[in-house]
Amino acid sequence: MRPLHEKSEELEHLLLHHRRTLAQNTGVPFVRLVYRPEEEVACRRLREPLERGLVQKGVAVETISCRGVIFTHYEQRERLAQLFELGHKEGRRLSASIARHARRELTERLVSGAERLRGDGVIFLADVAFLYPYLQLGPVLDDCTNRITPPLALVVFYPSEVDVDGRLLFLGQRPSGYYRTRDLI
């Protein structure tokens, strides 16, 4: 993988000068900035000045964090303690239910962010490691297709490894499962 600062500079250039054309080859204006999981802190440090720089140049930015997405549905219904009790008994069935609710929650956050930007700007999706192991990002990106459209852009800060076959492994654990993003590796 290239150094993180190079990918950050390329991302800034794309967002400032080519945001309206990001969807030309893929059909979606989605970009993944891929970094090694151990670079999480360094990525966060690069993301903040990138956001400030874009805003200073007139590009609106909305940051959506994945922190808390997994359990939001259960917290709002005061069922979090019950969820943890069921975890021992229900296993896979419970995991599927958690994933379904988390997918809906994250999709709603992204679409709401797009609405707040009024169709023009950049959405940063951060802290995606918090989705593991329950939710894969591919279905959420599918849900956002045709809902986040140019001149909007969605940037996913994606902690991943590249295996010997060139596949992206989210957190070094599982294949990414989504192929339409423009990947900065």
PDB file of C-alpha atoms in Angstrom:
ATOM      1  CA  MET A   1       0.000   0.000   0.000  1.00  0.00           C
ATOM      2  CA  ARG A   2       1.057   3.548  -0.661  1.00  0.00           C
ATOM      3  CA  PRO A   3       1.778   5.862   2.264  1.00  0.00           C
ATOM      4  CA  LEU A   4      -1.323   7.261   3.923  1.00  0.00           C
ATOM      5  CA  HIS A   5      -0.367  10.911   3.316  1.00  0.00           C
ATOM      6  CA  GLU A   6      -0.131  10.259  -0.469  1.00  0.00           C
ATOM      7  CA  LYS A   7      -3.614   8.763  -0.520  1.00  0.00           C
ATOM      8  CA  SER A   8      -4.929  11.671   1.536  1.00  0.00           C
ATOM      9  CA  GLU A   9      -3.473  14.172  -0.949  1.00  0.00           C
ATOM     10  CA  GLU A  10      -4.994  12.242  -3.870  1.00  0.00           C
ATOM     11  CA  LEU A  11      -8.350  12.186  -2.084  1.00  0.00           C
ATOM     12  CA  GLU A  12      -8.258  15.938  -1.509  1.00  0.00           C
ATOM     13  CA  HIS A  13      -7.483  16.491  -5.208  1.00  0.00           C
ATOM     14  CA  LEU A  14     -10.369  14.221  -6.265  1.00  0.00           C
ATOM     15  CA  LEU A  15     -12.817  15.957  -3.938  1.00  0.00           C
ATOM     16  CA  LEU A  16     -11.787  19.464  -4.954  1.00  0.00           C
ATOM     17  CA  HIS A  17     -11.403  18.947  -8.701  1.00  0.00           C
ATOM     18  CA  HIS A  18     -13.223  15.763  -9.763  1.00  0.00           C
ATOM     19  CA  ARG A  19     -16.103  15.253  -7.337  1.00  0.00           C
ATOM     20  CA  ARG A  20     -18.746  15.684 -10.026  1.00  0.00           C
ATOM     21  CA  THR A  21     -17.186  12.917 -12.124  1.00  0.00           C
ATOM     22  CA  LEU A  22     -16.451  10.337  -9.408  1.00  0.00           C
ATOM     23  CA  ALA A  23     -19.358   8.127 -10.484  1.00  0.00           C
ATOM     24  CA  GLN A  24     -18.361   7.921 -14.165  1.00  0.00           C
ATOM     25  CA  ASN A  25     -16.705   4.506 -14.102  1.00  0.00           C
ATOM     26  CA  THR A  26     -18.511   2.923 -11.171  1.00  0.00           C
ATOM     27  CA  GLY A  27     -21.993   4.448 -11.187  1.00  0.00           C
ATOM     28  CA  VAL A  28     -21.553   5.652  -7.593  1.00  0.00           C
ATOM     29  CA  PRO A  29     -19.601   8.593  -6.141  1.00  0.00           C
ATOM     30  CA  PHE A  30     -18.056   6.410  -3.436  1.00  0.00           C
ATOM     31  CA  VAL A  31     -14.353   6.463  -2.565  1.00  0.00           C
ATOM     32  CA  ARG A  32     -12.595   4.213  -0.070  1.00  0.00           C
ATOM     33  CA  LEU A  33      -9.404   5.479   1.464  1.00  0.00           C
ATOM     34  CA  VAL A  34      -7.822   2.155   2.410  1.00  0.00           C
ATOM     35  CA  TYR A  35      -5.341   2.091   5.261  1.00  0.00           C
ATOM     36  CA  ARG A  36      -3.835  -0.582   7.467  1.00  0.00           C
ATOM     37  CA  PRO A  37      -5.805  -1.175  10.675  1.00  0.00           C
ATOM     38  CA  GLU A  38      -2.779  -0.156  12.749  1.00  0.00           C
ATOM     39  CA  GLU A  39      -2.872   3.267  11.010  1.00  0.00           C
ATOM     40  CA  GLU A  40      -6.237   4.178  12.573  1.00  0.00           C
ATOM     41  CA  VAL A  41      -4.871   7.034  14.688  1.00  0.00           C
ATOM     42  CA  ALA A  42      -2.754   8.375  11.822  1.00  0.00           C
ATOM     43  CA  CYS A  43      -5.783   8.263   9.510  1.00  0.00           C
ATOM     44  CA  ARG A  44      -7.885  10.187  12.018  1.00  0.00           C
ATOM     45  CA  ARG A  45      -5.124  12.811  12.260  1.00  0.00           C
ATOM     46  CA  LEU A  46      -5.130  13.224   8.462  1.00  0.00           C
ATOM     47  CA  ARG A  47      -8.934  13.279   8.194  1.00  0.00           C
ATOM     48  CA  GLU A  48      -9.411  16.324  10.415  1.00  0.00           C
ATOM     49  CA  PRO A  49      -7.146  18.721   8.437  1.00  0.00           C
ATOM     50  CA  LEU A  50      -8.551  17.306   5.180  1.00  0.00           C
ATOM     51  CA  GLU A  51     -12.041  18.226   6.354  1.00  0.00           C
ATOM     52  CA  ARG A  52     -10.939  21.721   7.408  1.00  0.00           C
ATOM     53  CA  GLY A  53      -9.172  22.256   4.078  1.00  0.00           C
ATOM     54  CA  LEU A  54     -12.229  21.245   2.072  1.00  0.00           C
ATOM     55  CA  VAL A  55     -14.487  23.502   4.118  1.00  0.00           C
ATOM     56  CA  GLN A  56     -12.085  26.437   3.698  1.00  0.00           C
ATOM     57  CA  LYS A  57     -12.280  25.892  -0.067  1.00  0.00           C
ATOM     58  CA  GLY A  58     -16.073  25.947  -0.044  1.00  0.00           C
ATOM     59  CA  VAL A  59     -16.879  22.221   0.052  1.00  0.00           C
ATOM     60  CA  ALA A  60     -19.369  21.284   2.751  1.00  0.00           C
ATOM     61  CA  VAL A  61     -18.434  18.182   4.755  1.00  0.00           C
ATOM     62  CA  GLU A  62     -20.602  15.978   6.961  1.00  0.00           C
ATOM     63  CA  THR A  63     -18.842  13.339   9.077  1.00  0.00           C
ATOM     64  CA  ILE A  64     -20.846  10.256   9.997  1.00  0.00           C
ATOM     65  CA  SER A  65     -19.347   7.985  12.645  1.00  0.00           C
ATOM     66  CA  CYS A  66     -20.089   4.277  12.875  1.00  0.00           C
ATOM     67  CA  ARG A  67     -19.582   4.369  16.637  1.00  0.00           C
ATOM     68  CA  GLY A  68     -22.708   3.182  18.327  1.00  0.00           C
ATOM     69  CA  VAL A  69     -24.484   2.143  15.113  1.00  0.00           C
ATOM     70  CA  ILE A  70     -24.570  -1.507  16.087  1.00  0.00           C
ATOM     71  CA  PHE A  71     -26.526  -1.054  19.295  1.00  0.00           C
ATOM     72  CA  THR A  72     -28.486   2.183  18.679  1.00  0.00           C
ATOM     73  CA  HIS A  73     -31.731   0.349  17.896  1.00  0.00           C
ATOM     74  CA  TYR A  74     -31.572  -1.563  21.180  1.00  0.00           C
ATOM     75  CA  GLU A  75     -30.466   1.419  23.274  1.00  0.00           C
ATOM     76  CA  GLN A  76     -33.396   3.515  22.030  1.00  0.00           C
ATOM     77  CA  ARG A  77     -35.782   0.785  23.135  1.00  0.00           C
ATOM     78  CA  GLU A  78     -33.986   0.235  26.460  1.00  0.00           C
ATOM     79  CA  ARG A  79     -33.287  -3.379  25.479  1.00  0.00           C
ATOM     80  CA  LEU A  80     -29.501  -3.400  25.494  1.00  0.00           C
ATOM     81  CA  ALA A  81     -29.186  -5.470  28.682  1.00  0.00           C
ATOM     82  CA  GLN A  82     -31.707  -7.963  27.299  1.00  0.00           C
ATOM     83  CA  LEU A  83     -29.699  -8.136  24.081  1.00  0.00           C
ATOM     84  CA  PHE A  84     -26.546  -9.162  25.916  1.00  0.00           C
ATOM     85  CA  GLU A  85     -28.460 -11.808  27.876  1.00  0.00           C
ATOM     86  CA  LEU A  86     -29.847 -13.256  24.634  1.00  0.00           C
ATOM     87  CA  GLY A  87     -26.409 -13.267  23.041  1.00  0.00           C
ATOM     88  CA  HIS A  88     -25.425 -16.467  24.791  1.00  0.00           C
ATOM     89  CA  LYS A  89     -28.567 -18.341  23.710  1.00  0.00           C
ATOM     90  CA  GLU A  90     -29.421 -17.003  20.270  1.00  0.00           C
ATOM     91  CA  GLY A  91     -25.997 -16.645  18.585  1.00  0.00           C
ATOM     92  CA  ARG A  92     -26.368 -16.443  14.794  1.00  0.00           C
ATOM     93  CA  ARG A  93     -30.028 -15.503  14.750  1.00  0.00           C
ATOM     94  CA  LEU A  94     -29.334 -12.603  17.074  1.00  0.00           C
ATOM     95  CA  SER A  95     -26.326 -11.526  14.990  1.00  0.00           C
ATOM     96  CA  ALA A  96     -28.538 -11.393  11.887  1.00  0.00           C
ATOM     97  CA  SER A  97     -31.070  -9.252  13.738  1.00  0.00           C
ATOM     98  CA  ILE A  98     -28.349  -6.904  14.984  1.00  0.00           C
ATOM     99  CA  ALA A  99     -26.960  -6.587  11.447  1.00  0.00           C
ATOM    100  CA  ARG A 100     -30.401  -5.802  10.003  1.00  0.00           C
ATOM    101  CA  HIS A 101     -31.069  -3.023  12.512  1.00  0.00           C
ATOM    102  CA  ALA A 102     -27.538  -1.632  12.223  1.00  0.00           C
ATOM    103  CA  ARG A 103     -27.780  -1.576   8.424  1.00  0.00           C
ATOM    104  CA  ARG A 104     -30.991   0.415   8.607  1.00  0.00           C
ATOM    105  CA  GLU A 105     -29.504   2.808  11.192  1.00  0.00           C
ATOM    106  CA  LEU A 106     -26.323   3.471   9.215  1.00  0.00           C
ATOM    107  CA  THR A 107     -28.199   3.908   5.934  1.00  0.00           C
ATOM    108  CA  GLU A 108     -30.506   6.427   7.618  1.00  0.00           C
ATOM    109  CA  ARG A 109     -27.515   8.340   8.996  1.00  0.00           C
ATOM    110  CA  LEU A 110     -25.892   8.516   5.569  1.00  0.00           C
ATOM    111  CA  VAL A 111     -29.064   9.551   3.741  1.00  0.00           C
ATOM    112  CA  SER A 112     -29.802  12.165   6.429  1.00  0.00           C
ATOM    113  CA  GLY A 113     -26.260  13.492   6.011  1.00  0.00           C
ATOM    114  CA  ALA A 114     -26.850  13.777   2.262  1.00  0.00           C
ATOM    115  CA  GLU A 115     -30.075  15.680   2.924  1.00  0.00           C
ATOM    116  CA  ARG A 116     -28.315  18.078   5.305  1.00  0.00           C
ATOM    117  CA  LEU A 117     -25.752  18.757   2.570  1.00  0.00           C
ATOM    118  CA  ARG A 118     -28.605  19.432   0.146  1.00  0.00           C
ATOM    119  CA  GLY A 119     -27.082  17.289  -2.550  1.00  0.00           C
ATOM    120  CA  ASP A 120     -23.678  18.972  -2.745  1.00  0.00           C
ATOM    121  CA  GLY A 121     -20.637  18.224  -0.623  1.00  0.00           C
ATOM    122  CA  VAL A 122     -18.784  15.331   0.912  1.00  0.00           C
ATOM    123  CA  ILE A 123     -19.820  12.741   3.466  1.00  0.00           C
ATOM    124  CA  PHE A 124     -16.996  11.197   5.470  1.00  0.00           C
ATOM    125  CA  LEU A 125     -17.849   7.773   6.875  1.00  0.00           C
ATOM    126  CA  ALA A 126     -15.505   7.231   9.802  1.00  0.00           C
ATOM    127  CA  ASP A 127     -14.924   4.641  12.516  1.00  0.00           C
ATOM    128  CA  VAL A 128     -16.083   1.745  10.317  1.00  0.00           C
ATOM    129  CA  ALA A 129     -14.136  -0.750  12.432  1.00  0.00           C
ATOM    130  CA  PHE A 130     -16.986  -0.453  14.948  1.00  0.00           C
ATOM    131  CA  LEU A 131     -19.214  -2.371  12.512  1.00  0.00           C
ATOM    132  CA  TYR A 132     -17.221  -5.574  12.937  1.00  0.00           C
ATOM    133  CA  PRO A 133     -18.237  -8.400  13.284  1.00  0.00           C
ATOM    134  CA  TYR A 134     -21.952  -7.725  12.826  1.00  0.00           C
ATOM    135  CA  LEU A 135     -22.281  -5.593   9.733  1.00  0.00           C
ATOM    136  CA  GLN A 136     -20.561  -5.603   6.374  1.00  0.00           C
ATOM    137  CA  LEU A 137     -20.431  -2.268   4.595  1.00  0.00           C
ATOM    138  CA  GLY A 138     -21.372  -3.560   1.126  1.00  0.00           C
ATOM    139  CA  PRO A 139     -25.133  -3.813   1.783  1.00  0.00           C
ATOM    140  CA  VAL A 140     -25.172  -0.300   3.263  1.00  0.00           C
ATOM    141  CA  LEU A 141     -23.414   1.071   0.183  1.00  0.00           C
ATOM    142  CA  ASP A 142     -25.943  -0.778  -1.979  1.00  0.00           C
ATOM    143  CA  ASP A 143     -28.727   0.924   0.001  1.00  0.00           C
ATOM    144  CA  CYS A 144     -27.114   4.320  -0.675  1.00  0.00           C
ATOM    145  CA  THR A 145     -26.834   3.777  -4.426  1.00  0.00           C
ATOM    146  CA  ASN A 146     -29.024   6.335  -6.233  1.00  0.00           C
ATOM    147  CA  ARG A 147     -29.559   8.112  -2.896  1.00  0.00           C
ATOM    148  CA  ILE A 148     -26.089   9.633  -2.689  1.00  0.00           C
ATOM    149  CA  THR A 149     -25.380  11.011  -6.141  1.00  0.00           C
ATOM    150  CA  PRO A 150     -22.991  13.575  -7.644  1.00  0.00           C
ATOM    151  CA  PRO A 151     -22.094  16.260  -6.843  1.00  0.00           C
ATOM    152  CA  LEU A 152     -22.215  14.537  -3.460  1.00  0.00           C
ATOM    153  CA  ALA A 153     -19.367  12.169  -2.666  1.00  0.00           C
ATOM    154  CA  LEU A 154     -19.151   9.520   0.020  1.00  0.00           C
ATOM    155  CA  VAL A 155     -15.678   8.833   1.398  1.00  0.00           C
ATOM    156  CA  VAL A 156     -15.231   5.697   3.464  1.00  0.00           C
ATOM    157  CA  PHE A 157     -12.171   5.541   5.700  1.00  0.00           C
ATOM    158  CA  TYR A 158     -11.570   1.804   5.419  1.00  0.00           C
ATOM    159  CA  PRO A 159      -9.154  -0.137   7.661  1.00  0.00           C
ATOM    160  CA  SER A 160      -8.073  -3.076   5.572  1.00  0.00           C
ATOM    161  CA  GLU A 161      -5.270  -5.320   4.445  1.00  0.00           C
ATOM    162  CA  VAL A 162      -4.549  -6.499   0.925  1.00  0.00           C
ATOM    163  CA  ASP A 163      -4.035 -10.267   0.727  1.00  0.00           C
ATOM    164  CA  VAL A 164      -1.666 -12.112  -1.633  1.00  0.00           C
ATOM    165  CA  ASP A 165      -4.441 -12.297  -4.270  1.00  0.00           C
ATOM    166  CA  GLY A 166      -4.951  -8.511  -4.152  1.00  0.00           C
ATOM    167  CA  ARG A 167      -8.297  -8.709  -2.317  1.00  0.00           C
ATOM    168  CA  LEU A 168      -9.186  -6.179   0.358  1.00  0.00           C
ATOM    169  CA  LEU A 169      -9.755  -7.804   3.735  1.00  0.00           C
ATOM    170  CA  PHE A 170     -11.693  -5.595   6.132  1.00  0.00           C
ATOM    171  CA  LEU A 171      -9.640  -5.380   9.339  1.00  0.00           C
ATOM    172  CA  GLY A 172      -7.507  -8.118   7.794  1.00  0.00           C
ATOM    173  CA  GLN A 173     -10.353 -10.581   8.481  1.00  0.00           C
ATOM    174  CA  ARG A 174     -12.934 -10.805   5.695  1.00  0.00           C
ATOM    175  CA  PRO A 175     -13.268  -9.792   2.040  1.00  0.00           C
ATOM    176  CA  SER A 176     -14.778  -6.358   1.542  1.00  0.00           C
ATOM    177  CA  GLY A 177     -17.701  -7.647  -0.532  1.00  0.00           C
ATOM    178  CA  TYR A 178     -18.180  -4.390  -2.454  1.00  0.00           C
ATOM    179  CA  TYR A 179     -16.603  -3.633  -5.793  1.00  0.00           C
ATOM    180  CA  ARG A 180     -17.995  -0.311  -7.041  1.00  0.00           C
ATOM    181  CA  THR A 181     -15.974   2.146  -4.961  1.00  0.00           C
ATOM    182  CA  ARG A 182     -12.946   3.962  -6.226  1.00  0.00           C
ATOM    183  CA  ASP A 183     -10.237   2.592  -3.952  1.00  0.00           C
ATOM    184  CA  LEU A 184      -7.188   4.563  -2.897  1.00  0.00           C
ATOM    185  CA  ILE A 185      -4.802   1.816  -1.850  1.00  0.00           C
TER     186      ILE A 185
END
